[in-house]
CSV table of C-alpha atoms in Angstrom, one decimal:
chain,number,residue,atom,x,y,z
A,1,MET,CA,25.7,-18.3,54.2
A,2,GLU,CA,25.4,-14.5,54.7
A,3,THR,CA,22.6,-12.7,52.8
A,4,ASN,CA,25.0,-10.3,51.1
A,5,HIS,CA,28.2,-11.6,49.5
A,6,THR,CA,30.0,-12.1,46.2
A,7,ILE,CA,31.1,-15.4,44.7
A,8,LYS,CA,33.9,-15.4,42.2
A,9,LEU,CA,34.9,-18.5,40.3
A,10,ASN,CA,38.1,-17.3,38.9
A,11,HIS,CA,38.5,-20.2,36.6
A,12,ILE,CA,35.7,-22.5,35.4
A,13,ALA,CA,37.4,-25.8,34.9
A,14,LYS,CA,36.8,-28.3,32.1
A,15,ILE,CA,35.5,-26.0,29.5
A,16,GLU,CA,36.9,-24.7,26.3
A,17,GLY,CA,39.1,-21.7,26.8
A,18,HIS,CA,39.3,-19.5,29.9
A,19,ALA,CA,36.3,-18.1,31.7
A,20,LYS,CA,35.2,-17.1,35.2
A,21,LEU,CA,31.9,-16.5,36.9
A,22,ASN,CA,31.0,-13.6,39.2
A,23,ILE,CA,28.0,-13.8,41.3
A,24,ARG,CA,26.6,-11.0,43.6
A,25,ILE,CA,23.9,-11.8,46.1
A,26,GLU,CA,22.1,-9.0,48.0
A,27,ASN,CA,19.6,-9.6,50.8
A,28,GLY,CA,19.4,-13.2,49.8
A,29,ARG,CA,18.6,-12.3,46.1
A,30,VAL,CA,20.8,-13.1,43.2
A,31,GLU,CA,21.5,-9.7,41.7
A,32,LYS,CA,24.2,-10.7,39.2
A,33,ALA,CA,25.5,-13.9,37.6
A,34,LYS,CA,28.0,-13.0,34.9
A,35,ILE,CA,30.2,-15.2,32.8
A,36,GLU,CA,33.4,-13.4,31.7
A,37,THR,CA,35.6,-15.0,29.1
A,38,PHE,CA,39.2,-13.8,28.8
A,39,GLU,CA,40.4,-16.2,26.1
A,40,GLY,CA,42.5,-14.4,23.5
A,41,ALA,CA,40.6,-13.2,20.5
A,42,ARG,CA,41.0,-15.6,17.5
A,43,PHE,CA,40.4,-13.3,14.6
A,44,PHE,CA,39.5,-16.1,12.2
A,45,GLU,CA,36.9,-13.9,10.5
A,46,ASP,CA,39.6,-11.3,9.7
A,47,ILE,CA,42.2,-13.9,8.9
A,48,ILE,CA,40.1,-15.2,5.9
A,49,LYS,CA,39.2,-11.8,4.7
A,50,ASN,CA,40.6,-11.0,1.3
A,51,ARG,CA,41.8,-14.6,0.8
A,52,LYS,CA,40.5,-16.9,-1.9
A,53,TYR,CA,37.4,-19.0,-1.3
A,54,GLY,CA,39.3,-22.2,-1.1
A,55,ASP,CA,41.3,-21.0,1.9
A,56,ALA,CA,38.2,-20.5,4.1
A,57,PRO,CA,37.4,-24.2,4.9
A,58,VAL,CA,41.1,-25.0,5.4
A,59,LEU,CA,41.7,-22.1,7.8
A,60,THR,CA,38.4,-22.1,9.7
A,61,SER,CA,38.6,-25.8,10.5
A,62,ARG,CA,41.5,-24.8,12.8
A,63,ILE,CA,39.2,-22.8,15.1
A,64,CYS,CA,38.7,-26.0,17.2
A,65,GLY,CA,40.7,-29.1,17.5
A,66,THR,CA,37.9,-31.2,18.7
A,67,CYS,CA,35.2,-29.9,16.5
A,68,SER,CA,37.3,-29.5,13.4
A,69,PRO,CA,35.1,-31.8,11.2
A,70,SER,CA,32.0,-29.7,12.0
A,71,HIS,CA,33.8,-26.4,11.2
A,72,LEU,CA,35.1,-27.9,8.0
A,73,VAL,CA,31.8,-29.2,6.8
A,74,THR,CA,30.0,-26.0,7.7
A,75,SER,CA,32.5,-23.9,5.9
A,76,LEU,CA,32.3,-26.1,2.8
A,77,LYS,CA,28.6,-25.7,2.8
A,78,ALA,CA,28.8,-21.9,3.1
A,79,VAL,CA,31.2,-21.7,0.1
A,80,GLU,CA,29.1,-24.1,-2.0
A,81,ASP,CA,25.9,-22.1,-1.1
A,82,ALA,CA,27.6,-18.9,-2.3
A,83,PHE,CA,28.5,-20.5,-5.7
A,84,ASN,CA,25.5,-22.7,-6.0
A,85,VAL,CA,27.6,-25.9,-6.0
A,86,LYS,CA,25.6,-29.1,-5.6
A,87,VAL,CA,27.3,-32.2,-4.2
A,88,SER,CA,26.6,-35.9,-4.8
A,89,GLU,CA,24.7,-38.1,-2.5
A,90,GLN,CA,27.9,-40.0,-1.8
A,91,THR,CA,29.6,-36.8,-0.7
A,92,LYS,CA,26.7,-36.0,1.6
A,93,LEU,CA,26.9,-39.5,3.2
A,94,LEU,CA,30.7,-39.3,3.7
A,95,ARG,CA,30.3,-35.9,5.3
A,96,GLU,CA,27.6,-37.2,7.6
A,97,LEU,CA,29.9,-40.0,8.6
A,98,LEU,CA,32.7,-37.6,9.3
A,99,VAL,CA,30.4,-35.6,11.6
A,100,LEU,CA,29.1,-38.8,13.3
A,101,GLY,CA,32.7,-39.7,14.1
A,102,SER,CA,33.2,-36.2,15.6
A,103,TYR,CA,30.1,-36.7,17.8
A,104,LEU,CA,31.5,-39.9,19.1
A,105,GLN,CA,34.8,-38.2,19.9
A,106,ASN,CA,33.2,-35.2,21.6
A,107,HIS,CA,30.3,-36.7,23.5
A,108,THR,CA,32.4,-39.6,24.9
A,109,LEU,CA,35.0,-37.2,26.1
A,110,HIS,CA,32.6,-34.8,27.7
A,111,LEU,CA,30.3,-37.5,29.3
A,112,TYR,CA,32.9,-39.8,30.7
A,113,PHE,CA,36.0,-37.6,31.4
A,114,LEU,CA,34.5,-34.2,32.3
A,115,SER,CA,31.0,-34.8,33.6
A,116,LEU,CA,30.9,-38.3,35.1
A,117,PRO,CA,33.6,-37.6,37.8
A,118,ASP,CA,31.3,-35.0,39.3
A,119,TYR,CA,28.6,-37.5,39.8
A,120,LEU,CA,30.7,-40.3,41.1
A,121,GLY,CA,32.5,-38.2,43.6
A,122,PHE,CA,35.9,-37.6,42.0
A,123,ASP,CA,37.8,-34.5,41.0
A,124,SER,CA,39.0,-36.0,37.7
A,125,ALA,CA,38.8,-39.0,35.4
A,126,ILE,CA,42.3,-40.0,36.5
A,127,GLU,CA,41.0,-40.4,40.1
A,128,MET,CA,37.9,-42.1,38.9
A,129,ALA,CA,39.8,-44.7,36.7
A,130,SER,CA,41.0,-47.0,39.5
A,131,LYS,CA,37.5,-47.4,41.0
A,132,HIS,CA,35.6,-47.5,37.7
A,133,PRO,CA,37.8,-49.1,35.1
A,134,LYS,CA,34.9,-50.6,33.2
A,135,GLU,CA,33.5,-47.3,32.4
A,136,VAL,CA,36.8,-45.7,31.5
A,137,GLU,CA,37.7,-48.6,29.2
A,138,ARG,CA,34.3,-48.3,27.6
A,139,ALA,CA,34.8,-44.6,27.0
A,140,LEU,CA,38.3,-45.1,25.6
A,141,LYS,CA,37.0,-47.7,23.2
A,142,MET,CA,34.2,-45.5,21.8
A,143,LYS,CA,36.5,-42.5,21.6
A,144,LYS,CA,39.1,-44.5,19.7
A,145,ILE,CA,36.5,-45.6,17.1
A,146,GLY,CA,35.3,-42.0,16.7
A,147,ASN,CA,38.9,-41.1,16.0
A,148,GLU,CA,39.1,-43.9,13.4
A,149,ILE,CA,36.0,-42.7,11.6
A,150,VAL,CA,37.4,-39.2,11.2
A,151,ALA,CA,40.8,-40.5,10.2
A,152,ILE,CA,39.5,-43.0,7.6
A,153,ILE,CA,36.9,-40.7,6.1
A,154,GLY,CA,38.7,-37.4,6.5
A,155,GLY,CA,42.3,-38.4,6.0
A,156,ARG,CA,43.5,-37.8,9.6
A,157,GLU,CA,42.1,-37.7,13.1
A,158,VAL,CA,42.3,-33.9,13.6
A,159,HIS,CA,41.7,-31.2,10.9
A,160,PRO,CA,40.5,-33.6,8.1
A,161,ILE,CA,41.9,-32.9,4.7
A,162,THR,CA,40.1,-35.0,2.1
A,163,PRO,CA,36.7,-33.2,2.2
A,164,ILE,CA,36.9,-30.3,-0.2
A,165,ILE,CA,34.6,-27.9,-2.0
A,166,GLY,CA,32.3,-30.0,-4.2
A,167,GLY,CA,33.4,-33.4,-3.0
A,168,PHE,CA,36.2,-35.5,-1.7
A,169,SER,CA,39.9,-35.3,-2.9
A,170,LYS,CA,40.4,-39.0,-2.0
A,171,LEU,CA,37.9,-41.7,-1.1
A,172,PRO,CA,38.4,-43.9,1.9
A,173,PRO,CA,39.8,-47.4,1.1
A,174,LYS,CA,37.1,-50.1,0.9
A,175,ASN,CA,38.9,-52.4,3.3
A,176,GLU,CA,39.1,-49.6,5.9
A,177,VAL,CA,35.5,-48.8,5.4
A,178,ASN,CA,34.6,-52.4,6.1
A,179,ALA,CA,36.8,-52.4,9.2
A,180,LEU,CA,34.9,-49.3,10.4
A,181,LEU,CA,31.6,-51.2,10.1
A,182,ARG,CA,33.0,-54.0,12.3
A,183,MET,CA,34.4,-51.6,14.9
A,184,LEU,CA,31.0,-49.8,15.2
A,185,GLU,CA,29.1,-53.0,15.6
A,186,SER,CA,31.5,-53.9,18.4
A,187,ILE,CA,30.5,-50.8,20.4
A,188,LYS,CA,26.8,-50.8,19.9
A,189,GLN,CA,26.2,-52.4,23.3
A,190,ASP,CA,28.7,-49.9,24.9
A,191,ALA,CA,26.5,-47.1,23.5
A,192,VAL,CA,23.4,-48.8,25.1
A,193,GLU,CA,25.2,-49.1,28.4
A,194,SER,CA,26.1,-45.4,28.2
A,195,VAL,CA,22.5,-44.4,27.9
A,196,LYS,CA,21.7,-46.5,31.0
A,197,LEU,CA,24.6,-45.1,33.0
A,198,PHE,CA,23.8,-41.5,32.4
A,199,SER,CA,20.1,-42.0,32.7
A,200,ASP,CA,20.6,-43.5,36.2
A,201,LEU,CA,22.8,-40.7,37.6
A,202,LYS,CA,21.2,-38.4,40.2
A,203,TYR,CA,21.0,-34.9,38.7
A,204,PRO,CA,20.0,-31.7,40.6
A,205,SER,CA,16.3,-31.1,40.5
A,206,PHE,CA,16.0,-27.9,38.4
A,207,GLU,CA,14.0,-26.8,35.4
A,208,ARG,CA,13.6,-23.5,33.7
A,209,GLU,CA,11.6,-23.1,30.5
A,210,THR,CA,13.6,-21.6,27.7
A,211,LYS,CA,13.8,-21.7,23.9
A,212,TYR,CA,15.7,-24.6,22.2
A,213,PHE,CA,16.9,-24.1,18.7
A,214,ALA,CA,18.2,-26.9,16.4
A,215,LEU,CA,18.1,-27.8,12.8
A,216,GLU,CA,15.1,-29.7,11.6
A,217,SER,CA,14.5,-31.8,8.5
A,218,ASP,CA,12.7,-35.0,7.5
A,219,LYS,CA,15.2,-37.0,9.7
A,220,TYR,CA,17.4,-36.5,12.8
A,221,SER,CA,19.7,-34.4,10.8
A,222,LEU,CA,23.1,-33.2,12.0
A,223,ILE,CA,24.2,-31.3,8.8
A,224,ASP,CA,21.1,-30.1,7.0
A,225,GLY,CA,17.7,-28.5,7.6
A,226,ALA,CA,16.0,-25.3,8.6
A,227,ILE,CA,16.2,-23.7,12.0
A,228,SER,CA,13.5,-24.9,14.4
A,229,CYS,CA,12.6,-23.7,17.9
A,230,THR,CA,10.9,-26.5,19.7
A,231,GLY,CA,8.7,-27.1,16.7
A,232,ASN,CA,7.2,-23.6,16.7
A,233,MET,CA,9.4,-21.7,14.3
A,234,CYS,CA,11.0,-22.5,11.0
A,235,ILE,CA,13.8,-20.1,9.9
A,236,PRO,CA,15.5,-20.6,6.5
A,237,THR,CA,19.2,-20.7,7.1
A,238,LYS,CA,20.0,-17.4,5.1
A,239,ASP,CA,17.5,-15.5,7.3
A,240,TYR,CA,19.2,-16.4,10.6
A,241,GLN,CA,20.6,-12.8,11.0
A,242,ASN,CA,17.1,-11.5,11.1
A,243,HIS,CA,16.3,-13.6,14.2
A,244,PHE,CA,19.6,-14.0,16.0
A,245,ARG,CA,21.6,-11.0,17.4
A,246,GLU,CA,25.3,-11.2,18.4
A,247,TYR,CA,26.8,-8.7,20.9
A,248,PHE,CA,29.7,-8.3,23.2
A,249,GLU,CA,29.5,-7.6,26.9
A,250,GLU,CA,32.0,-5.4,28.9
A,251,GLY,CA,34.7,-7.6,30.5
A,252,SER,CA,34.2,-10.5,28.1
A,253,LYS,CA,35.9,-11.4,24.8
A,254,SER,CA,33.3,-13.8,23.7
A,255,GLU,CA,30.2,-13.1,21.6
A,256,PHE,CA,26.8,-13.5,23.2
A,257,VAL,CA,23.8,-14.3,21.0
A,258,VAL,CA,20.1,-13.8,21.6
A,259,ALA,CA,17.2,-15.0,19.6
A,260,GLU,CA,14.4,-12.3,19.2
A,261,GLY,CA,16.0,-10.7,22.2
A,262,ASN,CA,15.9,-13.7,24.5
A,263,SER,CA,18.4,-16.3,25.7
A,264,TYR,CA,18.2,-19.8,24.2
A,265,MET,CA,19.9,-23.2,24.3
A,266,VAL,CA,21.5,-25.2,21.5
A,267,GLY,CA,23.1,-28.7,21.6
A,268,ALA,CA,22.1,-32.2,22.2
A,269,LEU,CA,19.0,-31.4,24.4
A,270,ALA,CA,17.8,-28.9,21.9
A,271,ARG,CA,18.1,-31.4,19.1
A,272,LEU,CA,16.3,-34.0,21.2
A,273,ASN,CA,13.5,-31.6,22.1
A,274,ASN,CA,13.0,-30.6,18.4
A,275,ASN,CA,13.6,-33.9,16.7
A,276,PHE,CA,12.6,-36.6,19.2
A,277,GLU,CA,10.1,-38.1,16.8
A,278,LYS,CA,12.8,-38.5,14.1
A,279,LEU,CA,14.8,-40.9,16.3
A,280,PRO,CA,14.4,-44.6,15.7
A,281,LYS,CA,11.7,-46.1,18.0
A,282,ASN,CA,14.2,-48.3,20.0
A,283,ILE,CA,16.2,-45.1,20.9
A,284,GLN,CA,13.0,-43.1,21.7
A,285,ASP,CA,12.1,-45.8,24.2
A,286,MET,CA,15.3,-45.2,26.1
A,287,VAL,CA,14.8,-41.5,26.7
A,288,PRO,CA,14.1,-41.4,30.5
A,289,PHE,CA,12.3,-38.0,30.7
A,290,ARG,CA,9.4,-36.3,29.0
A,291,ILE,CA,9.9,-34.2,25.9
A,292,PRO,CA,10.5,-31.3,25.9
A,293,SER,CA,12.8,-31.4,28.9
A,294,PHE,CA,13.5,-28.0,30.5
A,295,SER,CA,16.4,-29.2,32.7
A,296,PRO,CA,19.8,-28.2,31.4
A,297,PHE,CA,21.2,-31.3,33.2
A,298,SER,CA,19.2,-33.4,30.8
A,299,ASN,CA,21.8,-32.4,28.2
A,300,ASN,CA,24.1,-35.2,29.6
A,301,VAL,CA,21.5,-37.8,28.9
A,302,ALA,CA,20.7,-36.3,25.5
A,303,GLN,CA,24.4,-36.7,24.6
A,304,ALA,CA,24.3,-40.3,25.7
A,305,ILE,CA,21.2,-40.8,23.6
A,306,GLU,CA,23.0,-39.3,20.6
A,307,LEU,CA,26.0,-41.6,21.2
A,308,LEU,CA,23.7,-44.6,20.5
A,309,PHE,CA,22.1,-42.8,17.5
A,310,CYS,CA,25.5,-42.0,16.0
A,311,VAL,CA,26.6,-45.6,16.2
A,312,GLU,CA,23.4,-46.9,14.7
A,313,ARG,CA,23.3,-44.2,12.0
A,314,ALA,CA,26.9,-44.8,11.0
A,315,ILE,CA,26.3,-48.6,10.8
A,316,GLU,CA,23.3,-47.9,8.6
A,317,ILE,CA,25.3,-45.7,6.2
A,318,LEU,CA,28.3,-48.1,6.0
A,319,ARG,CA,26.2,-51.2,5.4
A,320,ASP,CA,24.7,-49.6,2.2
A,321,LEU,CA,27.7,-47.6,1.1
A,322,GLU,CA,29.0,-48.5,-2.4
A,323,LEU,CA,31.9,-46.1,-3.0
A,324,GLU,CA,32.4,-45.0,-6.6
A,325,GLU,CA,35.2,-42.7,-7.9
A,326,GLU,CA,33.6,-39.4,-8.9
A,327,GLY,CA,35.0,-36.0,-9.7
A,328,CYS,CA,34.2,-32.9,-7.6
A,329,SER,CA,31.3,-30.7,-8.6
A,330,GLU,CA,32.2,-27.7,-10.9
A,331,ILE,CA,32.7,-24.3,-9.3
A,332,LYS,CA,31.6,-21.2,-11.1
A,333,ILE,CA,32.9,-18.1,-9.2
A,334,LYS,CA,30.6,-15.2,-8.8
A,335,ALA,CA,29.9,-12.4,-6.3
A,336,GLY,CA,27.5,-13.3,-3.6
A,337,ARG,CA,26.8,-14.5,-0.1
A,338,GLY,CA,26.8,-18.1,1.2
A,339,VAL,CA,25.6,-19.5,4.6
A,340,GLY,CA,26.4,-22.9,6.0
A,341,ILE,CA,24.7,-24.1,9.2
A,342,THR,CA,25.3,-27.5,10.7
A,343,GLU,CA,24.8,-29.1,14.1
A,344,ALA,CA,28.2,-29.3,15.7
A,345,PRO,CA,28.3,-31.6,18.8
A,346,ARG,CA,27.6,-28.6,21.1
A,347,GLY,CA,24.9,-27.1,18.9
A,348,MET,CA,24.2,-25.0,15.8
A,349,LEU,CA,27.3,-23.6,14.0
A,350,PHE,CA,27.0,-20.8,11.6
A,351,HIS,CA,29.5,-19.9,8.8
A,352,ASP,CA,28.5,-16.9,6.7
A,353,TYR,CA,30.8,-15.5,3.9
A,354,THR,CA,30.4,-12.8,1.3
A,355,PHE,CA,32.6,-13.0,-1.8
A,356,ASP,CA,33.5,-10.6,-4.6
A,357,GLU,CA,33.3,-11.5,-8.3
A,358,ASN,CA,36.8,-13.1,-8.2
A,359,GLY,CA,36.0,-15.3,-5.2
A,360,PHE,CA,37.8,-13.4,-2.5
A,361,VAL,CA,36.3,-13.3,0.9
A,362,LYS,CA,35.0,-9.7,1.6
A,363,LYS,CA,33.1,-10.4,4.8
A,364,ALA,CA,32.8,-13.4,7.2
A,365,ASN,CA,30.8,-14.1,10.3
A,366,ILE,CA,31.2,-17.3,12.4
A,367,THR,CA,28.9,-18.1,15.3
A,368,THR,CA,29.7,-21.0,17.6
A,369,PRO,CA,27.4,-23.0,19.9
A,370,THR,CA,29.1,-21.8,23.0
A,371,SER,CA,28.5,-18.2,22.2
A,372,GLN,CA,24.8,-19.0,21.7
A,373,ASN,CA,24.6,-20.8,25.1
A,374,LEU,CA,26.4,-18.2,27.3
A,375,ARG,CA,23.4,-16.0,27.9
A,376,ASN,CA,21.1,-19.0,28.7
A,377,MET,CA,23.8,-20.3,31.0
A,378,GLU,CA,23.8,-17.1,33.0
A,379,ASP,CA,20.0,-17.1,33.2
A,380,ASP,CA,20.0,-20.7,34.4
A,381,ILE,CA,22.6,-19.8,37.1
A,382,LYS,CA,20.4,-17.0,38.3
A,383,ALA,CA,17.4,-19.3,38.6
A,384,PHE,CA,19.3,-22.2,40.0
A,385,LEU,CA,21.2,-20.4,42.8
A,386,PRO,CA,18.4,-19.5,45.2
A,387,GLY,CA,17.6,-23.2,45.6
A,388,ILE,CA,21.1,-24.1,46.7
A,389,LEU,CA,22.2,-21.1,48.8
A,390,SER,CA,21.7,-23.0,52.0
A,391,LEU,CA,24.4,-25.5,51.1
A,392,LYS,CA,28.0,-25.3,52.1
A,393,GLU,CA,30.2,-23.1,49.9
A,394,SER,CA,32.1,-26.1,48.4
A,395,GLU,CA,28.8,-27.8,47.6
A,396,ILE,CA,27.4,-24.6,45.9
A,397,VAL,CA,30.5,-24.5,43.7
A,398,LEU,CA,30.2,-28.1,42.8
A,399,GLN,CA,26.5,-27.7,41.8
A,400,LEU,CA,27.4,-24.6,39.7
A,401,GLU,CA,30.2,-26.5,38.0
A,402,LYS,CA,27.7,-29.4,37.2
A,403,LEU,CA,25.3,-26.9,35.7
A,404,ILE,CA,27.9,-25.2,33.5
A,405,ARG,CA,29.5,-28.5,32.4
A,406,ALA,CA,26.1,-29.8,31.5
A,407,TYR,CA,26.3,-27.3,28.6
A,408,ASP,CA,29.6,-29.0,27.5
A,409,PRO,CA,31.7,-25.9,26.8
A,410,CYS,CA,34.5,-28.0,25.3
A,411,ILE,CA,37.8,-29.2,26.7
A,412,SER,CA,40.8,-27.1,25.9
A,413,CYS,CA,41.5,-26.1,29.5
A,414,SER,CA,40.3,-29.3,31.1
A,415,THR,CA,43.6,-29.8,32.9
A,416,HIS,CA,42.9,-26.7,35.1
A,417,PHE,CA,41.1,-26.9,38.3
A,418,LEU,CA,38.6,-24.5,39.8
A,419,LYS,CA,39.9,-21.9,42.3
A,420,VAL,CA,37.1,-20.2,44.3
A,421,ASN,CA,37.3,-16.9,46.1
A,422,TRP,CA,34.6,-15.8,48.4
A,423,GLU,CA,34.3,-12.2,49.3
A,424,LYS,CA,32.0,-11.5,52.2
């Protein structure tokens, strides 16, 4: 490899949206590692402006097809926070179930169909299927049950419709809830095997200490809590703007976010690093690395750990769930600001709305996990590259792809394949 050259990854495959990576190396030093996103702007924050409060959850859940339950629940929490709406314990449990189902959908898809082919030597899950049918069948089974949870609790598999402000418009039928319990018990061993599989993969040896932000409460929470940074900082949700700064970079249409001026990571590894002690003991015992882990590749294992947690937590909820018909909480419109923060599968998700006295949205800010991870991803690439520059070009590209995919930047362009141009 020459000491001065430029690497251009014109299309980073298997991530949400369209992005490319430009790297410049001078005298053997990495001078530039820049992720440029050129996905069309979505304008959701402007779309909901001047619309009634009830439109915000319905419209913003369309931001993402795979994470729609998380966007919906986060938006509902923001509206309810603005109008001081308190929901019942039953509503909280049903929303948690919905998010757990979304985690099963997302983590299974990323781990088995986007990440695993890299480590087993295949370009795609389709190529992998004939050699590893057991793993593919296991993934499809878990993904299907994730779909079933979202469909039964939320009314349909994508863009749920029964969760509304203050409660649920329709409760799931009791016989279908009982069926869900049986389905989840049938995949508990599959989740255990997933942890073993992803713990045993050979990951690149790389660590870089950074900040890990996640919600923290008295349990391993996915939808409630204050913001914690590897146990050293506790930020009330409404104060997040005083600590996190969003900005745009030239050539990119995506937001970047820094915390106190520095890059940081969100997602499964951040949750594990912050909330390890909140996991059940049997799951703690399966974590194969020390906590905190500073390897971004550990995010794959952390997602597998969360698959097992989600199955066990959903079983726990469903075993004790006694559904009762109840009305939605009363809404009293007033001017004000509401903030909702949840843990989407890929990390902390912020919805922040300001309403006028008639309940119309006057200002909106939505911050997604991928935006928060972009800067940290660039910093990891800069630190990771010097250790692999002696490899062949094709191997360097594969290692970079593994690193980027470890962050799980979603799936919307997963059918594309990476084209690499080398300028020397």
